CSV table of N, CA and C in Angstrom, one decimal:
chain,number,residue,atom,x,y,z
A,25,MET,N,-40.1,5.3,31.8
A,25,MET,CA,-39.5,6.2,30.8
A,25,MET,C,-39.1,5.3,29.6
A,26,SER,N,-39.7,5.5,28.5
A,26,SER,CA,-39.4,4.8,27.2
A,26,SER,C,-38.5,5.6,26.3
A,27,SER,N,-37.6,4.9,25.8
A,27,SER,CA,-36.7,5.7,24.8
A,27,SER,C,-37.0,5.1,23.4
A,28,LYS,N,-37.1,6.1,22.5
A,28,LYS,CA,-37.5,5.8,21.1
A,28,LYS,C,-36.1,5.7,20.4
A,29,LYS,N,-35.9,4.5,19.7
A,29,LYS,CA,-34.7,4.4,19.0
A,29,LYS,C,-34.8,5.0,17.6
A,30,ILE,N,-33.8,5.7,17.2
A,30,ILE,CA,-33.8,6.4,15.9
A,30,ILE,C,-33.3,5.3,14.9
A,31,PRO,N,-33.9,5.1,13.8
A,31,PRO,CA,-33.4,4.2,12.8
A,31,PRO,C,-32.0,4.6,12.3
A,32,GLY,N,-31.1,3.6,12.1
A,32,GLY,CA,-29.8,4.0,11.7
A,32,GLY,C,-29.7,4.0,10.2
A,33,THR,N,-30.4,4.8,9.6
A,33,THR,CA,-30.4,5.0,8.1
A,33,THR,C,-29.4,6.0,7.7
A,34,ALA,N,-28.9,5.9,6.4
A,34,ALA,CA,-28.0,6.8,5.9
A,34,ALA,C,-28.5,8.2,6.0
A,35,GLU,N,-29.7,8.4,5.7
A,35,GLU,CA,-30.3,9.7,5.8
A,35,GLU,C,-30.2,10.3,7.2
A,36,ASN,N,-30.5,9.5,8.2
A,36,ASN,CA,-30.4,10.0,9.6
A,36,ASN,C,-29.0,10.4,10.0
A,37,TRP,N,-28.0,9.6,9.5
A,37,TRP,CA,-26.6,10.0,9.7
A,37,TRP,C,-26.2,11.3,9.0
A,38,GLU,N,-26.6,11.3,7.7
A,38,GLU,CA,-26.2,12.5,6.9
A,38,GLU,C,-26.9,13.8,7.3
A,39,ASN,N,-28.1,13.8,7.8
A,39,ASN,CA,-28.8,15.0,8.2
A,39,ASN,C,-28.5,15.3,9.7
A,40,GLY,N,-27.8,14.5,10.4
A,40,GLY,CA,-27.4,14.8,11.8
A,40,GLY,C,-28.3,14.4,12.8
A,41,THR,N,-29.4,13.7,12.4
A,41,THR,CA,-30.3,13.1,13.5
A,41,THR,C,-29.5,12.2,14.4
A,42,LEU,N,-28.6,11.4,13.7
A,42,LEU,CA,-27.7,10.5,14.5
A,42,LEU,C,-26.3,11.0,14.4
A,43,GLY,N,-25.5,10.8,15.4
A,43,GLY,CA,-24.1,11.1,15.4
A,43,GLY,C,-23.7,12.4,15.9
A,44,LEU,N,-24.6,13.4,16.2
A,44,LEU,CA,-24.2,14.7,16.7
A,44,LEU,C,-24.4,14.9,18.2
A,45,ASP,N,-25.1,14.0,18.8
A,45,ASP,CA,-25.3,14.2,20.3
A,45,ASP,C,-24.2,13.6,21.1
A,46,ALA,N,-23.4,14.5,21.7
A,46,ALA,CA,-22.2,14.1,22.4
A,46,ALA,C,-22.6,13.2,23.6
A,47,SER,N,-23.8,13.3,24.1
A,47,SER,CA,-24.1,12.6,25.3
A,47,SER,C,-24.2,11.1,25.0
A,48,SER,N,-24.4,10.8,23.7
A,48,SER,CA,-24.5,9.3,23.4
A,48,SER,C,-23.2,8.8,22.8
A,49,ALA,N,-22.2,9.6,22.7
A,49,ALA,CA,-20.9,9.2,22.2
A,49,ALA,C,-20.2,8.4,23.2
A,50,VAL,N,-19.5,7.3,22.8
A,50,VAL,CA,-18.7,6.5,23.7
A,50,VAL,C,-17.3,6.4,23.1
A,51,ARG,N,-16.3,6.7,24.0
A,51,ARG,CA,-15.0,6.6,23.5
A,51,ARG,C,-14.5,5.2,23.6
A,52,VAL,N,-13.8,4.7,22.5
A,52,VAL,CA,-13.3,3.4,22.5
A,52,VAL,C,-11.9,3.3,23.2
A,53,ASP,N,-11.6,2.2,23.7
A,53,ASP,CA,-10.3,2.1,24.4
A,53,ASP,C,-9.2,2.0,23.4
A,54,GLU,N,-7.9,2.2,23.9
A,54,GLU,CA,-6.7,2.3,23.1
A,54,GLU,C,-6.5,1.1,22.2
A,55,SER,N,-6.8,-0.1,22.8
A,55,SER,CA,-6.6,-1.3,22.0
A,55,SER,C,-7.5,-1.4,20.9
A,56,GLU,N,-8.8,-0.9,21.1
A,56,GLU,CA,-9.7,-1.0,19.9
A,56,GLU,C,-9.3,0.0,18.9
A,57,THR,N,-8.9,1.2,19.3
A,57,THR,CA,-8.4,2.2,18.4
A,57,THR,C,-7.2,1.7,17.5
A,58,GLN,N,-6.3,1.0,18.2
A,58,GLN,CA,-5.1,0.4,17.5
A,58,GLN,C,-5.6,-0.7,16.5
A,59,ALA,N,-6.6,-1.5,16.9
A,59,ALA,CA,-7.1,-2.5,16.0
A,59,ALA,C,-7.7,-2.0,14.8
A,60,ILE,N,-8.5,-0.9,15.0
A,60,ILE,CA,-9.2,-0.2,13.9
A,60,ILE,C,-8.1,0.4,12.9
A,61,GLU,N,-7.1,1.1,13.5
A,61,GLU,CA,-6.1,1.7,12.7
A,61,GLU,C,-5.3,0.6,11.9
A,62,LYS,N,-5.0,-0.5,12.5
A,62,LYS,CA,-4.3,-1.6,11.8
A,62,LYS,C,-5.2,-2.2,10.7
A,63,ALA,N,-6.5,-2.4,11.0
A,63,ALA,CA,-7.4,-3.0,10.0
A,63,ALA,C,-7.6,-2.1,8.8
A,64,THR,N,-7.5,-0.8,9.0
A,64,THR,CA,-7.7,0.1,7.9
A,64,THR,C,-6.5,0.5,7.2
A,65,GLY,N,-5.3,0.0,7.7
A,65,GLY,CA,-4.1,0.3,7.1
A,65,GLY,C,-3.4,1.6,7.6
A,66,LEU,N,-4.1,2.2,8.6
A,66,LEU,CA,-3.5,3.4,9.3
A,66,LEU,C,-2.5,3.0,10.4
A,67,ASN,N,-1.5,3.6,10.5
A,67,ASN,CA,-0.6,3.4,11.5
A,67,ASN,C,-0.2,4.8,12.1
A,68,MET,N,-1.1,5.3,12.8
A,68,MET,CA,-0.9,6.7,13.3
A,68,MET,C,-0.1,6.8,14.6
A,69,GLN,N,0.7,7.8,14.7
A,69,GLN,CA,1.4,8.1,15.9
A,69,GLN,C,1.2,9.5,16.3
A,70,LEU,N,0.9,9.7,17.5
A,70,LEU,CA,0.6,11.0,18.1
A,70,LEU,C,1.9,11.7,18.2
A,71,ILE,N,2.0,13.0,17.7
A,71,ILE,CA,3.1,13.8,17.8
A,71,ILE,C,2.7,15.2,18.4
A,72,SER,N,3.7,15.9,18.8
A,72,SER,CA,3.5,17.3,19.3
A,72,SER,C,4.5,18.1,18.7
A,73,MET,N,4.1,19.2,18.1
A,73,MET,CA,5.0,20.1,17.5
A,73,MET,C,4.5,21.5,17.6
A,74,ARG,N,5.4,22.5,17.7
A,74,ARG,CA,5.1,23.9,17.8
A,74,ARG,C,5.1,24.5,16.4
A,75,MET,N,4.1,25.2,16.1
A,75,MET,CA,3.9,25.9,14.8
A,75,MET,C,3.5,27.3,15.1
A,76,PRO,N,3.9,28.2,14.2
A,76,PRO,CA,3.4,29.6,14.4
A,76,PRO,C,1.9,29.7,14.3
A,77,ALA,N,1.3,30.5,15.2
A,77,ALA,CA,-0.1,30.6,15.4
A,77,ALA,C,-0.8,31.1,14.1
A,78,ASP,N,-0.1,32.0,13.4
A,78,ASP,CA,-0.6,32.6,12.2
A,78,ASP,C,-0.8,31.5,11.1
A,79,LEU,N,0.2,30.6,11.0
A,79,LEU,CA,0.2,29.5,10.1
A,79,LEU,C,-1.0,28.6,10.4
A,80,ILE,N,-1.2,28.3,11.7
A,80,ILE,CA,-2.3,27.4,12.1
A,80,ILE,C,-3.6,28.0,11.7
A,81,ASN,N,-3.7,29.3,12.0
A,81,ASN,CA,-5.0,30.0,11.6
A,81,ASN,C,-5.3,30.0,10.1
A,82,VAL,N,-4.2,30.2,9.3
A,82,VAL,CA,-4.4,30.2,7.9
A,82,VAL,C,-4.8,28.8,7.5
A,83,LEU,N,-4.1,27.7,8.0
A,83,LEU,CA,-4.5,26.4,7.6
A,83,LEU,C,-5.9,26.0,8.0
A,84,LYS,N,-6.3,26.5,9.2
A,84,LYS,CA,-7.7,26.2,9.6
A,84,LYS,C,-8.7,26.9,8.7
A,85,GLU,N,-8.4,28.1,8.2
A,85,GLU,CA,-9.3,28.8,7.3
A,85,GLU,C,-9.3,28.1,5.9
A,86,ILE,N,-8.2,27.6,5.5
A,86,ILE,CA,-8.2,26.9,4.2
A,86,ILE,C,-9.0,25.6,4.4
A,87,ALA,N,-8.8,24.9,5.5
A,87,ALA,CA,-9.6,23.6,5.7
A,87,ALA,C,-11.1,23.9,5.8
A,88,LYS,N,-11.4,25.0,6.5
A,88,LYS,CA,-12.8,25.4,6.6
A,88,LYS,C,-13.4,25.6,5.2
A,89,TYR,N,-12.7,26.4,4.4
A,89,TYR,CA,-13.2,26.7,3.1
A,89,TYR,C,-13.4,25.4,2.3
A,90,ARG,N,-12.5,24.5,2.4
A,90,ARG,CA,-12.5,23.2,1.7
A,90,ARG,C,-13.5,22.2,2.3
A,91,GLY,N,-14.0,22.5,3.5
A,91,GLY,CA,-15.0,21.6,4.2
A,91,GLY,C,-14.4,20.4,4.8
A,92,ILE,N,-13.1,20.5,5.2
A,92,ILE,CA,-12.4,19.4,5.9
A,92,ILE,C,-11.8,19.8,7.2
A,93,GLY,N,-11.4,18.9,8.0
A,93,GLY,CA,-10.7,19.2,9.2
A,93,GLY,C,-9.3,19.7,9.0
A,94,TYR,N,-8.8,20.6,9.8
A,94,TYR,CA,-7.4,21.1,9.5
A,94,TYR,C,-6.3,20.1,9.8
A,95,GLN,N,-6.5,19.2,10.8
A,95,GLN,CA,-5.5,18.2,11.1
A,95,GLN,C,-5.4,17.2,10.0
A,96,PRO,N,-6.5,16.6,9.5
A,96,PRO,CA,-6.4,15.7,8.3
A,96,PRO,C,-5.8,16.4,7.1
A,97,MET,N,-6.1,17.7,6.9
A,97,MET,CA,-5.6,18.4,5.8
A,97,MET,C,-4.1,18.5,5.9
A,98,ILE,N,-3.6,18.8,7.1
A,98,ILE,CA,-2.1,18.9,7.3
A,98,ILE,C,-1.5,17.5,7.1
A,99,ARG,N,-2.1,16.5,7.6
A,99,ARG,CA,-1.5,15.1,7.3
A,99,ARG,C,-1.4,14.9,5.8
A,100,ASP,N,-2.5,15.3,5.0
A,100,ASP,CA,-2.5,15.1,3.6
A,100,ASP,C,-1.4,15.9,3.0
A,101,LEU,N,-1.2,17.2,3.4
A,101,LEU,CA,-0.2,18.1,2.9
A,101,LEU,C,1.2,17.4,3.1
A,102,LEU,N,1.5,16.9,4.3
A,102,LEU,CA,2.7,16.3,4.7
A,102,LEU,C,3.0,15.1,3.8
A,103,GLN,N,1.9,14.3,3.7
A,103,GLN,CA,2.0,13.0,2.9
A,103,GLN,C,2.4,13.4,1.4
A,104,ARG,N,1.7,14.3,0.9
A,104,ARG,CA,2.0,14.7,-0.6
A,104,ARG,C,3.4,15.2,-0.7
A,105,TRP,N,3.8,16.1,0.3
A,105,TRP,CA,5.2,16.6,0.2
A,105,TRP,C,6.2,15.5,0.3
A,106,ALA,N,6.0,14.6,1.3
A,106,ALA,CA,7.0,13.5,1.5
A,106,ALA,C,7.1,12.6,0.3
A,107,VAL,N,6.0,12.3,-0.4
A,107,VAL,CA,6.0,11.5,-1.6
A,107,VAL,C,6.8,12.2,-2.7
A,108,GLY,N,6.5,13.5,-2.9
A,108,GLY,CA,7.2,14.3,-3.9
A,108,GLY,C,8.7,14.4,-3.6
A,109,GLU,N,9.0,14.6,-2.4
A,109,GLU,CA,10.4,14.7,-2.0
A,109,GLU,C,11.2,13.5,-2.2
A,110,ILE,N,10.6,12.4,-1.8
A,110,ILE,CA,11.3,11.1,-2.0
A,110,ILE,C,11.5,10.8,-3.5
A,111,SER,N,10.5,11.2,-4.3
A,111,SER,CA,10.7,11.0,-5.7
A,111,SER,C,11.8,11.8,-6.3
A,112,THR,N,11.9,13.1,-5.8
A,112,THR,CA,13.0,13.9,-6.2
A,112,THR,C,14.3,13.4,-5.8
A,113,ILE,N,14.5,12.9,-4.6
A,113,ILE,CA,15.7,12.3,-4.1
A,113,ILE,C,16.1,11.1,-4.9
A,114,LEU,N,15.1,10.2,-5.2
A,114,LEU,CA,15.4,9.0,-6.0
A,114,LEU,C,15.9,9.4,-7.4
A,115,GLU,N,15.3,10.4,-8.0
A,115,GLU,CA,15.7,10.8,-9.3
A,115,GLU,C,17.1,11.4,-9.3
A,116,GLU,N,17.4,12.2,-8.3
A,116,GLU,CA,18.8,12.8,-8.1
A,116,GLU,C,19.8,11.6,-8.0
A,117,ARG,N,19.5,10.7,-7.2
A,117,ARG,CA,20.4,9.5,-7.0
A,117,ARG,C,20.6,8.7,-8.3
A,118,SER,N,19.5,8.5,-9.0
A,118,SER,CA,19.6,7.8,-10.3
A,118,SER,C,20.5,8.6,-11.3
A,119,ARG,N,20.3,9.9,-11.4
A,119,ARG,CA,21.1,10.7,-12.3
A,119,ARG,C,22.6,10.6,-11.9
A,120,GLU,N,22.9,10.7,-10.5
A,120,GLU,CA,24.2,10.7,-10.1
A,120,GLU,C,24.9,9.3,-10.4
A,121,ALA,N,24.1,8.2,-10.3
A,121,ALA,CA,24.6,6.9,-10.6
A,121,ALA,C,24.9,6.7,-12.1
A,122,LYS,N,24.0,7.2,-12.9
A,122,LYS,CA,24.2,7.2,-14.4
A,122,LYS,C,25.4,8.0,-14.8
A,123,LYS,N,25.6,9.2,-14.1
A,123,LYS,CA,26.7,10.0,-14.4
A,123,LYS,C,28.1,9.3,-14.1
A,124,LYS,N,28.1,8.7,-12.9
A,124,LYS,CA,29.3,8.0,-12.5
A,124,LYS,C,29.5,6.8,-13.4
A,125,ALA,N,28.5,6.1,-13.8
A,125,ALA,CA,28.7,5.0,-14.8
A,125,ALA,C,29.2,5.5,-16.1
A,126,ALA,N,28.7,6.6,-16.6
A,126,ALA,CA,29.2,7.1,-17.9
A,126,ALA,C,30.6,7.6,-17.7
A,127,GLU,N,31.0,8.2,-16.6
A,127,GLU,CA,32.4,8.6,-16.4
A,127,GLU,C,33.3,7.4,-16.4
A,128,MET,N,32.9,6.3,-15.8
A,128,MET,CA,33.7,5.1,-15.7
A,128,MET,C,33.8,4.5,-17.1
A,129,ASP,N,32.8,4.5,-17.9
A,129,ASP,CA,32.8,3.9,-19.3
A,129,ASP,C,33.7,4.8,-20.1
A,130,ASN,N,33.9,6.1,-19.9
A,130,ASN,CA,34.8,7.0,-20.7
A,130,ASN,C,36.3,6.9,-20.3
A,131,ASN,N,36.5,6.3,-19.1
A,131,ASN,CA,37.9,6.2,-18.7
A,131,ASN,C,38.6,5.1,-19.5
A,132,GLU,N,39.9,5.3,-19.6
A,132,GLU,CA,40.7,4.3,-20.3
A,132,GLU,C,40.8,3.1,-19.4
A,133,PRO,N,40.7,1.9,-20.0
A,133,PRO,CA,40.6,0.6,-19.2
A,133,PRO,C,42.0,0.4,-18.6
A,134,LEU,N,42.0,-0.1,-17.4
A,134,LEU,CA,43.2,-0.5,-16.7
A,134,LEU,C,43.6,-1.9,-17.2
A,135,ALA,N,44.8,-2.2,-16.9
A,135,ALA,CA,45.3,-3.6,-17.3
A,135,ALA,C,44.4,-4.6,-16.5
A,136,GLY,N,43.8,-5.5,-17.1
A,136,GLY,CA,42.9,-6.5,-16.5
A,136,GLY,C,41.5,-6.0,-16.3
A,137,ASP,N,41.2,-4.8,-16.8
A,137,ASP,CA,39.8,-4.3,-16.6
A,137,ASP,C,38.9,-5.0,-17.6
A,138,LEU,N,37.9,-5.7,-17.1
A,138,LEU,CA,37.1,-6.5,-18.0
A,138,LEU,C,35.9,-5.8,-18.5
A,139,ARG,N,35.7,-4.5,-18.2
A,139,ARG,CA,34.6,-3.7,-18.7
A,139,ARG,C,34.8,-3.5,-20.2
A,140,LYS,N,35.9,-3.3,-20.7
A,140,LYS,CA,36.1,-3.0,-22.2
A,140,LYS,C,36.3,-4.3,-23.0
A,141,SER,N,36.5,-5.4,-22.4
A,141,SER,CA,36.8,-6.6,-23.2
A,141,SER,C,35.6,-7.4,-23.5
A,142,ALA,N,34.4,-7.1,-22.9
A,142,ALA,CA,33.2,-7.9,-23.1
A,142,ALA,C,32.5,-7.5,-24.4
């Protein structure tokens, strides 16, 4: 029995000639997965969380419409939200610090207070 090797061209990968046959897929071991994640800058951690089924279904429909997987889409959503939220928190802290500094500058200096003598 001879096996004919399919050329590993970009076209064969893109049109599905390669990569879609589950019988030829091989799962890599955990150490190789971790090495790949580290090399690509990914540091993934498996989590488990309960979400409303209706929300999951809506997210799956959105992902399908966009042509992406729903789990990567959820990761992207969470990443975007976290970046925006951290930015908001830092801006709030900066405003609070500036407000406190302005209040201190407006206070009358105490004896020996070096802020007003400089």
